[in-house]
DNA sequence: CCTAATGCATATTTGTTATAGGTATGATAC
DNA sequence: GTATCATACCTATAACAAATATGCATTAGG
């Protein structure tokens, strides 16, 4: 468990990657910064997390990769596919459901066994 | 990945167990029902998840166990200790921080890289 | 020159949850 | 009376995903 993230991270990389790349295409390094900045430093994913995630999502057809040569350096741009967007909707729903469940327990809206 | 829970579950068992047992003592089976009901069926933890969690938390001094004989049957009641409540506050904070980070990305409040 | 930042990649470890069993008692229904 | 379900506990193993720790190569800055 990292000092910065500390638990509650399962599923998060897939969710945030699909979400950010559904809006605009990005390359890995850029995406890592975007996750950190957009989350207000709350979510910091190392390269060893993001790159395998990108490769996995691409293999599953949820992302599409495209190589570009920028300043003599190869960048791999990724973009969420239509299939990826469907998947995104599904896991967003899952995330909200789990979240509501936890909130209900923390706030104890309902009660009694 | 379970059909009911589907990702986003890391850290959740510890959090909800510490939270529910900080309010009132419960025995394992009762706790399992309480998690399911209080979360509105959103979070369903099997016995194979809850019992090891209880044992682990007790070993770490975050829970205190007490055996009771009820209707000729032994029940093990658990209760969150003072140390457990401190830990609870810490992971509740972690949980909210991660949550806010994900929300910011989903809603894209902030932007630009 | 040397260092930091950029940019990609992957093998291995670690930590947790999920699964799938196992034991035993009490209550209910047929 | 006996079959079945709910109660109540337990643990070993599998499965999975993130974290860690690397490696390589290029560019910009001091």
PDB file of C-alpha atoms (C1' of nucleotides) in Angstrom:
ATOM      1  CA  UNK A   1       0.000   0.000   0.000  1.00  0.00           C
ATOM      2  CA  UNK A   2       1.426   3.353  -0.966  1.00  0.00           C
ATOM      3  CA  UNK A   3       1.740   6.250   1.434  1.00  0.00           C
ATOM      4  CA  UNK A   4      -0.224   8.485  -0.911  1.00  0.00           C
ATOM      5  CA  UNK A   5      -3.057   6.186  -1.873  1.00  0.00           C
ATOM      6  CA  UNK A   6      -3.555   3.798   1.022  1.00  0.00           C
ATOM      7  CA  UNK A   7      -6.224   1.218   0.194  1.00  0.00           C
ATOM      8  CA  UNK A   8      -9.556   1.881  -1.522  1.00  0.00           C
ATOM      9  CA  UNK A   9      -7.752   1.751  -4.854  1.00  0.00           C
ATOM     10  CA  UNK A  10      -9.065  -1.413  -6.480  1.00  0.00           C
ATOM     11  CA  UNK A  11     -10.778  -0.627  -9.735  1.00  0.00           C
ATOM     12  CA  UNK A  12      -9.824   3.033  -9.565  1.00  0.00           C
ATOM     13  CA  UNK A  13      -7.091   2.964 -12.224  1.00  0.00           C
ATOM     14  CA  UNK A  14      -9.418   1.421 -14.797  1.00  0.00           C
ATOM     15  CA  UNK A  15     -12.170   3.870 -13.932  1.00  0.00           C
ATOM     16  CA  UNK A  16     -10.150   7.064 -14.097  1.00  0.00           C
ATOM     17  CA  UNK A  17      -8.202   6.018 -17.178  1.00  0.00           C
ATOM     18  CA  UNK A  18     -11.342   5.191 -19.132  1.00  0.00           C
ATOM     19  CA  UNK A  19     -12.951   8.404 -17.957  1.00  0.00           C
ATOM     20  CA  UNK A  20     -10.124  10.758 -18.836  1.00  0.00           C
ATOM     21  CA  UNK A  21      -9.444   9.114 -22.176  1.00  0.00           C
ATOM     22  CA  UNK A  22     -13.132   9.244 -23.085  1.00  0.00           C
ATOM     23  CA  UNK A  23     -12.854  12.980 -23.141  1.00  0.00           C
ATOM     24  CA  UNK A  24      -9.591  13.546 -24.951  1.00  0.00           C
ATOM     25  CA  UNK A  25      -6.795  11.350 -26.157  1.00  0.00           C
ATOM     26  CA  UNK A  26      -3.615  11.389 -24.119  1.00  0.00           C
ATOM     27  CA  UNK A  27      -0.306   9.616 -23.889  1.00  0.00           C
ATOM     28  CA  UNK A  28       0.734   7.733 -20.788  1.00  0.00           C
ATOM     29  CA  UNK A  29       2.940  10.281 -19.172  1.00  0.00           C
ATOM     30  CA  UNK A  30       0.417  13.016 -19.772  1.00  0.00           C
ATOM     31  CA  UNK A  31      -2.341  10.851 -18.356  1.00  0.00           C
ATOM     32  CA  UNK A  32      -0.390  10.221 -15.172  1.00  0.00           C
ATOM     33  CA  UNK A  33      -0.078  13.953 -14.619  1.00  0.00           C
ATOM     34  CA  UNK A  34      -3.732  14.520 -15.468  1.00  0.00           C
ATOM     35  CA  UNK A  35      -4.839  11.966 -12.885  1.00  0.00           C
ATOM     36  CA  UNK A  36      -2.689  13.546 -10.224  1.00  0.00           C
ATOM     37  CA  UNK A  37      -3.689  17.116 -11.009  1.00  0.00           C
ATOM     38  CA  UNK A  38      -7.364  16.572 -11.740  1.00  0.00           C
ATOM     39  CA  UNK A  39      -7.810  14.618  -8.529  1.00  0.00           C
ATOM     40  CA  UNK A  40      -6.139  17.384  -6.578  1.00  0.00           C
ATOM     41  CA  UNK A  41      -3.172  15.159  -5.703  1.00  0.00           C
ATOM     42  CA  UNK A  42      -5.555  12.708  -4.049  1.00  0.00           C
ATOM     43  CA  UNK A  43      -4.865   9.993  -6.577  1.00  0.00           C
ATOM     44  CA  UNK A  44      -1.282   9.455  -7.611  1.00  0.00           C
ATOM     45  CA  UNK A  45      -0.672   6.520  -9.903  1.00  0.00           C
ATOM     46  CA  UNK A  46       2.881   5.440 -10.673  1.00  0.00           C
ATOM     47  CA  UNK A  47       3.974   4.491 -14.165  1.00  0.00           C
ATOM     48  CA  UNK A  48       4.098   0.869 -13.114  1.00  0.00           C
ATOM     49  CA  UNK A  49       0.366   1.065 -12.516  1.00  0.00           C
ATOM     50  CA  UNK A  50      -0.738   3.165 -15.473  1.00  0.00           C
ATOM     51  CA  UNK A  51       1.180   1.544 -18.313  1.00  0.00           C
ATOM     52  CA  UNK A  52       0.035  -2.009 -17.546  1.00  0.00           C
ATOM     53  CA  UNK A  53      -3.490  -0.665 -17.176  1.00  0.00           C
ATOM     54  CA  UNK A  54      -3.327   0.992 -20.596  1.00  0.00           C
ATOM     55  CA  UNK A  55      -2.007  -2.184 -22.204  1.00  0.00           C
ATOM     56  CA  UNK A  56      -4.664  -4.286 -20.564  1.00  0.00           C
ATOM     57  CA  UNK A  57      -7.501  -1.997 -21.568  1.00  0.00           C
ATOM     58  CA  UNK A  58      -6.211  -1.844 -25.124  1.00  0.00           C
ATOM     59  CA  UNK A  59      -6.045  -5.625 -25.337  1.00  0.00           C
ATOM     60  CA  UNK A  60      -9.635  -5.818 -24.167  1.00  0.00           C
ATOM     61  CA  UNK A  61     -10.644  -3.380 -26.898  1.00  0.00           C
ATOM     62  CA  UNK A  62     -11.621  -0.655 -24.453  1.00  0.00           C
ATOM     63  CA  UNK A  63      -8.871   1.684 -25.615  1.00  0.00           C
ATOM     64  CA  UNK A  64      -7.408   2.403 -29.006  1.00  0.00           C
ATOM     65  CA  UNK A  65      -3.717   3.243 -29.318  1.00  0.00           C
ATOM     66  CA  UNK A  66      -2.073   5.462 -31.884  1.00  0.00           C
ATOM     67  CA  UNK A  67       1.632   6.239 -32.155  1.00  0.00           C
ATOM     68  CA  UNK A  68       2.812   9.742 -32.887  1.00  0.00           C
ATOM     69  CA  UNK A  69       6.295  11.070 -33.429  1.00  0.00           C
ATOM     70  CA  UNK A  70       6.804  14.249 -31.426  1.00  0.00           C
ATOM     71  CA  UNK A  71      10.195  15.971 -31.285  1.00  0.00           C
ATOM     72  CA  UNK A  72      11.939  12.829 -32.450  1.00  0.00           C
ATOM     73  CA  UNK A  73      10.283  10.847 -29.696  1.00  0.00           C
ATOM     74  CA  UNK A  74       7.508   8.295 -29.970  1.00  0.00           C
ATOM     75  CA  UNK A  75       4.416   8.957 -27.979  1.00  0.00           C
ATOM     76  CA  UNK A  76       1.585   6.463 -27.681  1.00  0.00           C
ATOM     77  CA  UNK A  77      -1.760   8.212 -27.575  1.00  0.00           C
ATOM     78  CA  UNK A  78      -4.762   6.390 -26.195  1.00  0.00           C
ATOM     79  CA  UNK A  79      -8.455   6.996 -26.596  1.00  0.00           C
ATOM     80  CA  UNK A  80     -11.498   5.270 -25.147  1.00  0.00           C
ATOM     81  CA  UNK A  81     -13.445   3.234 -27.709  1.00  0.00           C
ATOM     82  CA  UNK A  82     -17.215   2.896 -27.937  1.00  0.00           C
ATOM     83  CA  UNK A  83     -16.912  -0.422 -26.150  1.00  0.00           C
ATOM     84  CA  UNK A  84     -14.781   1.308 -23.540  1.00  0.00           C
ATOM     85  CA  UNK A  85     -17.435   3.934 -22.985  1.00  0.00           C
ATOM     86  CA  UNK A  86     -20.046   1.270 -22.332  1.00  0.00           C
ATOM     87  CA  UNK A  87     -17.723  -0.328 -19.865  1.00  0.00           C
ATOM     88  CA  UNK A  88     -17.141   3.078 -18.293  1.00  0.00           C
ATOM     89  CA  UNK A  89     -20.841   3.590 -17.708  1.00  0.00           C
ATOM     90  CA  UNK A  90     -21.071   0.168 -16.087  1.00  0.00           C
ATOM     91  CA  UNK A  91     -18.191   0.667 -13.674  1.00  0.00           C
ATOM     92  CA  UNK A  92     -19.275   4.202 -12.869  1.00  0.00           C
ATOM     93  CA  UNK A  93     -22.569   2.700 -11.741  1.00  0.00           C
ATOM     94  CA  UNK A  94     -20.759   0.061  -9.713  1.00  0.00           C
ATOM     95  CA  UNK A  95     -18.627   2.733  -8.123  1.00  0.00           C
ATOM     96  CA  UNK A  96     -21.602   4.844  -7.130  1.00  0.00           C
ATOM     97  CA  UNK A  97     -23.450   1.843  -5.768  1.00  0.00           C
ATOM     98  CA  UNK A  98     -20.549   0.771  -3.563  1.00  0.00           C
ATOM     99  CA  UNK A  99     -20.081   4.374  -2.513  1.00  0.00           C
ATOM    100  CA  UNK A 100     -23.667   4.820  -1.486  1.00  0.00           C
ATOM    101  CA  UNK A 101     -23.479   1.583   0.437  1.00  0.00           C
ATOM    102  CA  UNK A 102     -20.434   2.684   2.373  1.00  0.00           C
ATOM    103  CA  UNK A 103     -21.892   6.127   2.998  1.00  0.00           C
ATOM    104  CA  UNK A 104     -25.061   4.567   4.356  1.00  0.00           C
ATOM    105  CA  UNK A 105     -22.997   2.536   6.803  1.00  0.00           C
ATOM    106  CA  UNK A 106     -20.802   5.454   7.824  1.00  0.00           C
ATOM    107  CA  UNK A 107     -23.753   7.768   8.295  1.00  0.00           C
ATOM    108  CA  UNK A 108     -26.079   5.019   9.453  1.00  0.00           C
ATOM    109  CA  UNK A 109     -29.081   6.296   7.569  1.00  0.00           C
ATOM    110  CA  UNK A 110     -30.849   2.989   7.809  1.00  0.00           C
ATOM    111  CA  UNK A 111     -30.511   0.772  10.823  1.00  0.00           C
ATOM    112  CA  UNK A 112     -31.357  -2.327  12.796  1.00  0.00           C
ATOM    113  CA  UNK A 113     -30.715  -5.931  11.996  1.00  0.00           C
TER     114      UNK A 113
ATOM    115  CA  UNK B   1     -14.503 -10.421  -8.446  1.00  0.00           C
ATOM    116  CA  UNK B   2     -17.904 -11.190  -7.021  1.00  0.00           C
ATOM    117  CA  UNK B   3     -21.102 -10.675  -9.000  1.00  0.00           C
ATOM    118  CA  UNK B   4     -22.555  -8.504  -6.270  1.00  0.00           C
ATOM    119  CA  UNK B   5     -19.579  -6.394  -5.347  1.00  0.00           C
ATOM    120  CA  UNK B   6     -17.466  -6.099  -8.491  1.00  0.00           C
ATOM    121  CA  UNK B   7     -14.234  -4.232  -7.748  1.00  0.00           C
ATOM    122  CA  UNK B   8     -13.908  -1.102  -5.642  1.00  0.00           C
ATOM    123  CA  UNK B   9     -13.833  -3.319  -2.579  1.00  0.00           C
ATOM    124  CA  UNK B  10     -10.295  -2.949  -1.267  1.00  0.00           C
ATOM    125  CA  UNK B  11     -10.291  -1.619   2.257  1.00  0.00           C
ATOM    126  CA  UNK B  12     -14.064  -1.687   2.496  1.00  0.00           C
ATOM    127  CA  UNK B  13     -14.388  -4.696   4.827  1.00  0.00           C
ATOM    128  CA  UNK B  14     -12.051  -3.154   7.394  1.00  0.00           C
ATOM    129  CA  UNK B  15     -13.826   0.189   7.167  1.00  0.00           C
ATOM    130  CA  UNK B  16     -17.390  -1.019   7.533  1.00  0.00           C
ATOM    131  CA  UNK B  17     -16.549  -3.573  10.224  1.00  0.00           C
ATOM    132  CA  UNK B  18     -14.752  -0.993  12.373  1.00  0.00           C
ATOM    133  CA  UNK B  19     -17.571   1.467  11.820  1.00  0.00           C
ATOM    134  CA  UNK B  20     -20.463  -0.815  12.701  1.00  0.00           C
ATOM    135  CA  UNK B  21     -18.706  -2.309  15.709  1.00  0.00           C
ATOM    136  CA  UNK B  22     -17.797   1.144  17.003  1.00  0.00           C
ATOM    137  CA  UNK B  23     -21.458   1.774  17.553  1.00  0.00           C
ATOM    138  CA  UNK B  24     -22.643  -1.479  19.066  1.00  0.00           C
ATOM    139  CA  UNK B  25     -21.111  -4.860  19.653  1.00  0.00           C
ATOM    140  CA  UNK B  26     -22.159  -7.633  17.312  1.00  0.00           C
ATOM    141  CA  UNK B  27     -21.300 -11.215  16.508  1.00  0.00           C
ATOM    142  CA  UNK B  28     -20.066 -12.239  13.098  1.00  0.00           C
ATOM    143  CA  UNK B  29     -23.257 -13.554  11.605  1.00  0.00           C
ATOM    144  CA  UNK B  30     -25.208 -10.555  12.831  1.00  0.00           C
ATOM    145  CA  UNK B  31     -22.557  -8.236  11.420  1.00  0.00           C
ATOM    146  CA  UNK B  32     -22.779  -9.842   8.000  1.00  0.00           C
ATOM    147  CA  UNK B  33     -26.514  -9.180   7.925  1.00  0.00           C
ATOM    148  CA  UNK B  34     -26.027  -5.637   9.222  1.00  0.00           C
ATOM    149  CA  UNK B  35     -23.555  -4.837   6.446  1.00  0.00           C
ATOM    150  CA  UNK B  36     -25.912  -6.165   3.817  1.00  0.00           C
ATOM    151  CA  UNK B  37     -29.012  -4.456   5.191  1.00  0.00           C
ATOM    152  CA  UNK B  38     -27.481  -1.157   6.217  1.00  0.00           C
ATOM    153  CA  UNK B  39     -25.812  -0.761   2.843  1.00  0.00           C
ATOM    154  CA  UNK B  40     -29.114  -1.437   1.107  1.00  0.00           C
ATOM    155  CA  UNK B  41     -27.800  -4.705  -0.364  1.00  0.00           C
ATOM    156  CA  UNK B  42     -24.993  -2.779  -2.071  1.00  0.00           C
ATOM    157  CA  UNK B  43     -22.301  -4.420  -0.029  1.00  0.00           C
ATOM    158  CA  UNK B  44     -22.575  -8.133   0.539  1.00  0.00           C
ATOM    159  CA  UNK B  45     -19.667  -9.736   2.337  1.00  0.00           C
ATOM    160  CA  UNK B  46     -19.446 -13.520   2.564  1.00  0.00           C
ATOM    161  CA  UNK B  47     -18.476 -15.265   5.765  1.00  0.00           C
ATOM    162  CA  UNK B  48     -15.113 -16.102   4.262  1.00  0.00           C
ATOM    163  CA  UNK B  49     -14.427 -12.390   4.091  1.00  0.00           C
ATOM    164  CA  UNK B  50     -15.869 -11.228   7.405  1.00  0.00           C
ATOM    165  CA  UNK B  51     -14.512 -13.832   9.796  1.00  0.00           C
ATOM    166  CA  UNK B  52     -10.873 -13.492   8.701  1.00  0.00           C
ATOM    167  CA  UNK B  53     -11.304  -9.719   8.854  1.00  0.00           C
ATOM    168  CA  UNK B  54     -12.596  -9.940  12.427  1.00  0.00           C
ATOM    169  CA  UNK B  55      -9.711 -12.164  13.470  1.00  0.00           C
ATOM    170  CA  UNK B  56      -7.166  -9.887  11.823  1.00  0.00           C
ATOM    171  CA  UNK B  57      -8.569  -6.754  13.417  1.00  0.00           C
ATOM    172  CA  UNK B  58      -8.675  -8.423  16.806  1.00  0.00           C
ATOM    173  CA  UNK B  59      -5.055  -9.497  16.506  1.00  0.00           C
ATOM    174  CA  UNK B  60      -4.085  -5.943  15.701  1.00  0.00           C
ATOM    175  CA  UNK B  61      -5.887  -4.745  18.808  1.00  0.00           C
ATOM    176  CA  UNK B  62      -8.526  -2.842  16.858  1.00  0.00           C
ATOM    177  CA  UNK B  63     -11.344  -5.086  18.041  1.00  0.00           C
ATOM    178  CA  UNK B  64     -12.053  -6.795  21.339  1.00  0.00           C
ATOM    179  CA  UNK B  65     -13.776 -10.187  21.374  1.00  0.00           C
ATOM    180  CA  UNK B  66     -16.067 -11.571  24.039  1.00  0.00           C
ATOM    181  CA  UNK B  67     -17.732 -14.977  24.020  1.00  0.00           C
ATOM    182  CA  UNK B  68     -21.339 -15.364  25.084  1.00  0.00           C
ATOM    183  CA  UNK B  69     -23.461 -18.462  25.428  1.00  0.00           C
ATOM    184  CA  UNK B  70     -26.843 -17.927  23.820  1.00  0.00           C
ATOM    185  CA  UNK B  71     -29.396 -20.687  23.540  1.00  0.00           C
ATOM    186  CA  UNK B  72     -26.739 -23.313  24.086  1.00  0.00           C
ATOM    187  CA  UNK B  73     -24.683 -21.841  21.306  1.00  0.00           C
ATOM    188  CA  UNK B  74     -21.476 -19.839  21.528  1.00  0.00           C
ATOM    189  CA  UNK B  75     -21.489 -16.427  19.986  1.00  0.00           C
ATOM    190  CA  UNK B  76     -18.394 -14.270  19.669  1.00  0.00           C
ATOM    191  CA  UNK B  77     -19.226 -10.629  20.128  1.00  0.00           C
ATOM    192  CA  UNK B  78     -16.852  -7.994  18.824  1.00  0.00           C
ATOM    193  CA  UNK B  79     -16.466  -4.349  19.684  1.00  0.00           C
ATOM    194  CA  UNK B  80     -14.175  -1.636  18.331  1.00  0.00           C
ATOM    195  CA  UNK B  81     -11.467  -0.600  20.800  1.00  0.00           C
ATOM    196  CA  UNK B  82     -10.164   2.923  21.359  1.00  0.00           C
ATOM    197  CA  UNK B  83      -7.242   2.089  19.116  1.00  0.00           C
ATOM    198  CA  UNK B  84      -9.705   0.808  16.544  1.00  0.00           C
ATOM    199  CA  UNK B  85     -11.625   4.065  16.645  1.00  0.00           C
ATOM    200  CA  UNK B  86      -8.480   6.036  15.930  1.00  0.00           C
ATOM    201  CA  UNK B  87      -7.765   3.750  13.023  1.00  0.00           C
ATOM    202  CA  UNK B  88     -11.360   4.208  11.873  1.00  0.00           C
ATOM    203  CA  UNK B  89     -10.993   7.970  11.776  1.00  0.00           C
ATOM    204  CA  UNK B  90      -7.817   7.617   9.732  1.00  0.00           C
ATOM    205  CA  UNK B  91      -9.269   5.297   7.116  1.00  0.00           C
ATOM    206  CA  UNK B  92     -12.494   7.281   6.926  1.00  0.00           C
ATOM    207  CA  UNK B  93     -10.360  10.255   5.973  1.00  0.00           C
ATOM    208  CA  UNK B  94      -8.488   8.183   3.415  1.00  0.00           C
ATOM    209  CA  UNK B  95     -11.759   6.985   1.985  1.00  0.00           C
ATOM    210  CA  UNK B  96     -13.176  10.478   1.625  1.00  0.00           C
ATOM    211  CA  UNK B  97      -9.972  11.751   0.080  1.00  0.00           C
ATOM    212  CA  UNK B  98      -9.901   9.004  -2.565  1.00  0.00           C
ATOM    213  CA  UNK B  99     -13.603   9.540  -3.157  1.00  0.00           C
ATOM    214  CA  UNK B 100     -13.242  13.239  -3.717  1.00  0.00           C
ATOM    215  CA  UNK B 101     -10.386  12.581  -6.084  1.00  0.00           C
ATOM    216  CA  UNK B 102     -12.409  10.163  -8.167  1.00  0.00           C
ATOM    217  CA  UNK B 103     -15.428  12.457  -8.143  1.00  0.00           C
ATOM    218  CA  UNK B 104     -13.279  15.332  -9.372  1.00  0.00           C
ATOM    219  CA  UNK B 105     -12.106  13.208 -12.276  1.00  0.00           C
ATOM    220  CA  UNK B 106     -15.572  11.917 -13.102  1.00  0.00           C
ATOM    221  CA  UNK B 107     -17.127  15.367 -12.942  1.00  0.00           C
ATOM    222  CA  UNK B 108     -14.014  17.113 -14.187  1.00  0.00           C
ATOM    223  CA  UNK B 109     -14.275  20.051 -11.841  1.00  0.00           C
ATOM    224  CA  UNK B 110     -10.666  20.985 -12.325  1.00  0.00           C
ATOM    225  CA  UNK B 111      -8.861  20.506 -15.587  1.00  0.00           C
ATOM    226  CA  UNK B 112      -5.860  20.856 -17.830  1.00  0.00           C
ATOM    227  CA  UNK B 113      -2.499  19.220 -17.642  1.00  0.00           C
TER     228      UNK B 113
ATOM    229  C1'  DC C   1      29.134  17.430 -17.722  1.00  0.00           C
ATOM    230  C1'  DC C   2      25.562  16.115 -14.877  1.00  0.00           C
ATOM    231  C1'  DT C   3      20.986  16.085 -13.386  1.00  0.00           C
ATOM    232  C1'  DA C   4      16.140  16.388 -13.782  1.00  0.00           C
ATOM    233  C1'  DA C   5      12.296  15.687 -16.493  1.00  0.00           C
ATOM    234  C1'  DT C   6      10.235  13.254 -20.192  1.00  0.00           C
ATOM    235  C1'  DG C   7       8.508   8.920 -22.034  1.00  0.00           C
ATOM    236  C1'  DC C   8       8.001   4.097 -22.510  1.00  0.00           C
ATOM    237  C1'  DA C   9       8.146  -0.669 -20.603  1.00  0.00           C
ATOM    238  C1'  DT C  10       7.766  -5.020 -17.521  1.00  0.00           C
ATOM    239  C1'  DA C  11       8.944  -8.515 -13.915  1.00  0.00           C
ATOM    240  C1'  DT C  12       8.137  -9.396  -9.187  1.00  0.00           C
ATOM    241  C1'  DT C  13       6.183  -8.727  -4.745  1.00  0.00           C
ATOM    242  C1'  DT C  14       2.567  -7.831  -1.753  1.00  0.00           C
ATOM    243  C1'  DG C  15      -1.896  -7.406   0.053  1.00  0.00           C
ATOM    244  C1'  DT C  16      -6.765  -8.411  -0.109  1.00  0.00           C
ATOM    245  C1'  DT C  17     -10.857 -10.155  -1.418  1.00  0.00           C
ATOM    246  C1'  DA C  18     -13.376 -14.182  -3.355  1.00  0.00           C
ATOM    247  C1'  DT C  19     -14.197 -18.905  -3.472  1.00  0.00           C
ATOM    248  C1'  DA C  20     -15.069 -23.047  -1.685  1.00  0.00           C
ATOM    249  C1'  DG C  21     -15.011 -25.860   1.352  1.00  0.00           C
ATOM    250  C1'  DG C  22     -15.814 -27.807   6.556  1.00  0.00           C
ATOM    251  C1'  DT C  23     -18.318 -28.439  11.324  1.00  0.00           C
ATOM    252  C1'  DA C  24     -22.318 -28.161  14.327  1.00  0.00           C
ATOM    253  C1'  DT C  25     -26.867 -26.726  16.520  1.00  0.00           C
ATOM    254  C1'  DG C  26     -31.772 -25.330  16.593  1.00  0.00           C
ATOM    255  C1'  DA C  27     -36.180 -24.687  14.386  1.00  0.00           C
ATOM    256  C1'  DT C  28     -39.638 -25.752  11.056  1.00  0.00           C
ATOM    257  C1'  DA C  29     -42.266 -28.347   7.928  1.00  0.00           C
ATOM    258  C1'  DC C  30     -43.770 -32.589   5.927  1.00  0.00           C
TER     259       DC C  30
ATOM    260  C1'  DG D   1     -38.807 -38.686  12.780  1.00  0.00           C
ATOM    261  C1'  DT D   2     -36.318 -36.824   9.411  1.00  0.00           C
ATOM    262  C1'  DA D   3     -35.212 -33.592   5.953  1.00  0.00           C
ATOM    263  C1'  DT D   4     -34.143 -29.008   5.318  1.00  0.00           C
ATOM    264  C1'  DC D   5     -33.131 -24.380   6.270  1.00  0.00           C
ATOM    265  C1'  DA D   6     -31.226 -20.747   9.042  1.00  0.00           C
ATOM    266  C1'  DT D   7     -27.931 -19.917  12.370  1.00  0.00           C
ATOM    267  C1'  DA D   8     -23.048 -19.656  13.727  1.00  0.00           C
ATOM    268  C1'  DC D   9     -18.421 -20.457  13.571  1.00  0.00           C
ATOM    269  C1'  DC D  10     -13.945 -21.525  10.987  1.00  0.00           C
ATOM    270  C1'  DT D  11      -9.894 -21.837   7.411  1.00  0.00           C
ATOM    271  C1'  DA D  12      -7.132 -22.964   3.243  1.00  0.00           C
ATOM    272  C1'  DT D  13      -6.427 -21.740  -1.323  1.00  0.00           C
ATOM    273  C1'  DA D  14      -7.094 -19.180  -5.475  1.00  0.00           C
ATOM    274  C1'  DA D  15      -7.458 -15.112  -7.949  1.00  0.00           C
ATOM    275  C1'  DC D  16      -6.611 -10.567  -8.805  1.00  0.00           C
ATOM    276  C1'  DA D  17      -4.744  -5.917  -8.894  1.00  0.00           C
ATOM    277  C1'  DA D  18      -1.925  -2.405  -7.329  1.00  0.00           C
ATOM    278  C1'  DA D  19       2.691  -1.136  -5.587  1.00  0.00           C
ATOM    279  C1'  DT D  20       7.454  -1.529  -6.038  1.00  0.00           C
ATOM    280  C1'  DA D  21      11.506  -1.531  -8.257  1.00  0.00           C
ATOM    281  C1'  DT D  22      13.681  -1.658 -11.974  1.00  0.00           C
ATOM    282  C1'  DG D  23      15.455  -0.833 -16.930  1.00  0.00           C
ATOM    283  C1'  DC D  24      16.234   1.922 -21.271  1.00  0.00           C
ATOM    284  C1'  DA D  25      16.514   6.220 -24.022  1.00  0.00           C
ATOM    285  C1'  DT D  26      16.058  11.257 -25.080  1.00  0.00           C
ATOM    286  C1'  DT D  27      15.903  16.264 -24.149  1.00  0.00           C
ATOM    287  C1'  DA D  28      16.481  20.517 -21.511  1.00  0.00           C
ATOM    288  C1'  DG D  29      18.761  23.169 -18.095  1.00  0.00           C
ATOM    289  C1'  DG D  30      22.318  24.682 -14.978  1.00  0.00           C
TER     290       DG D  30
END
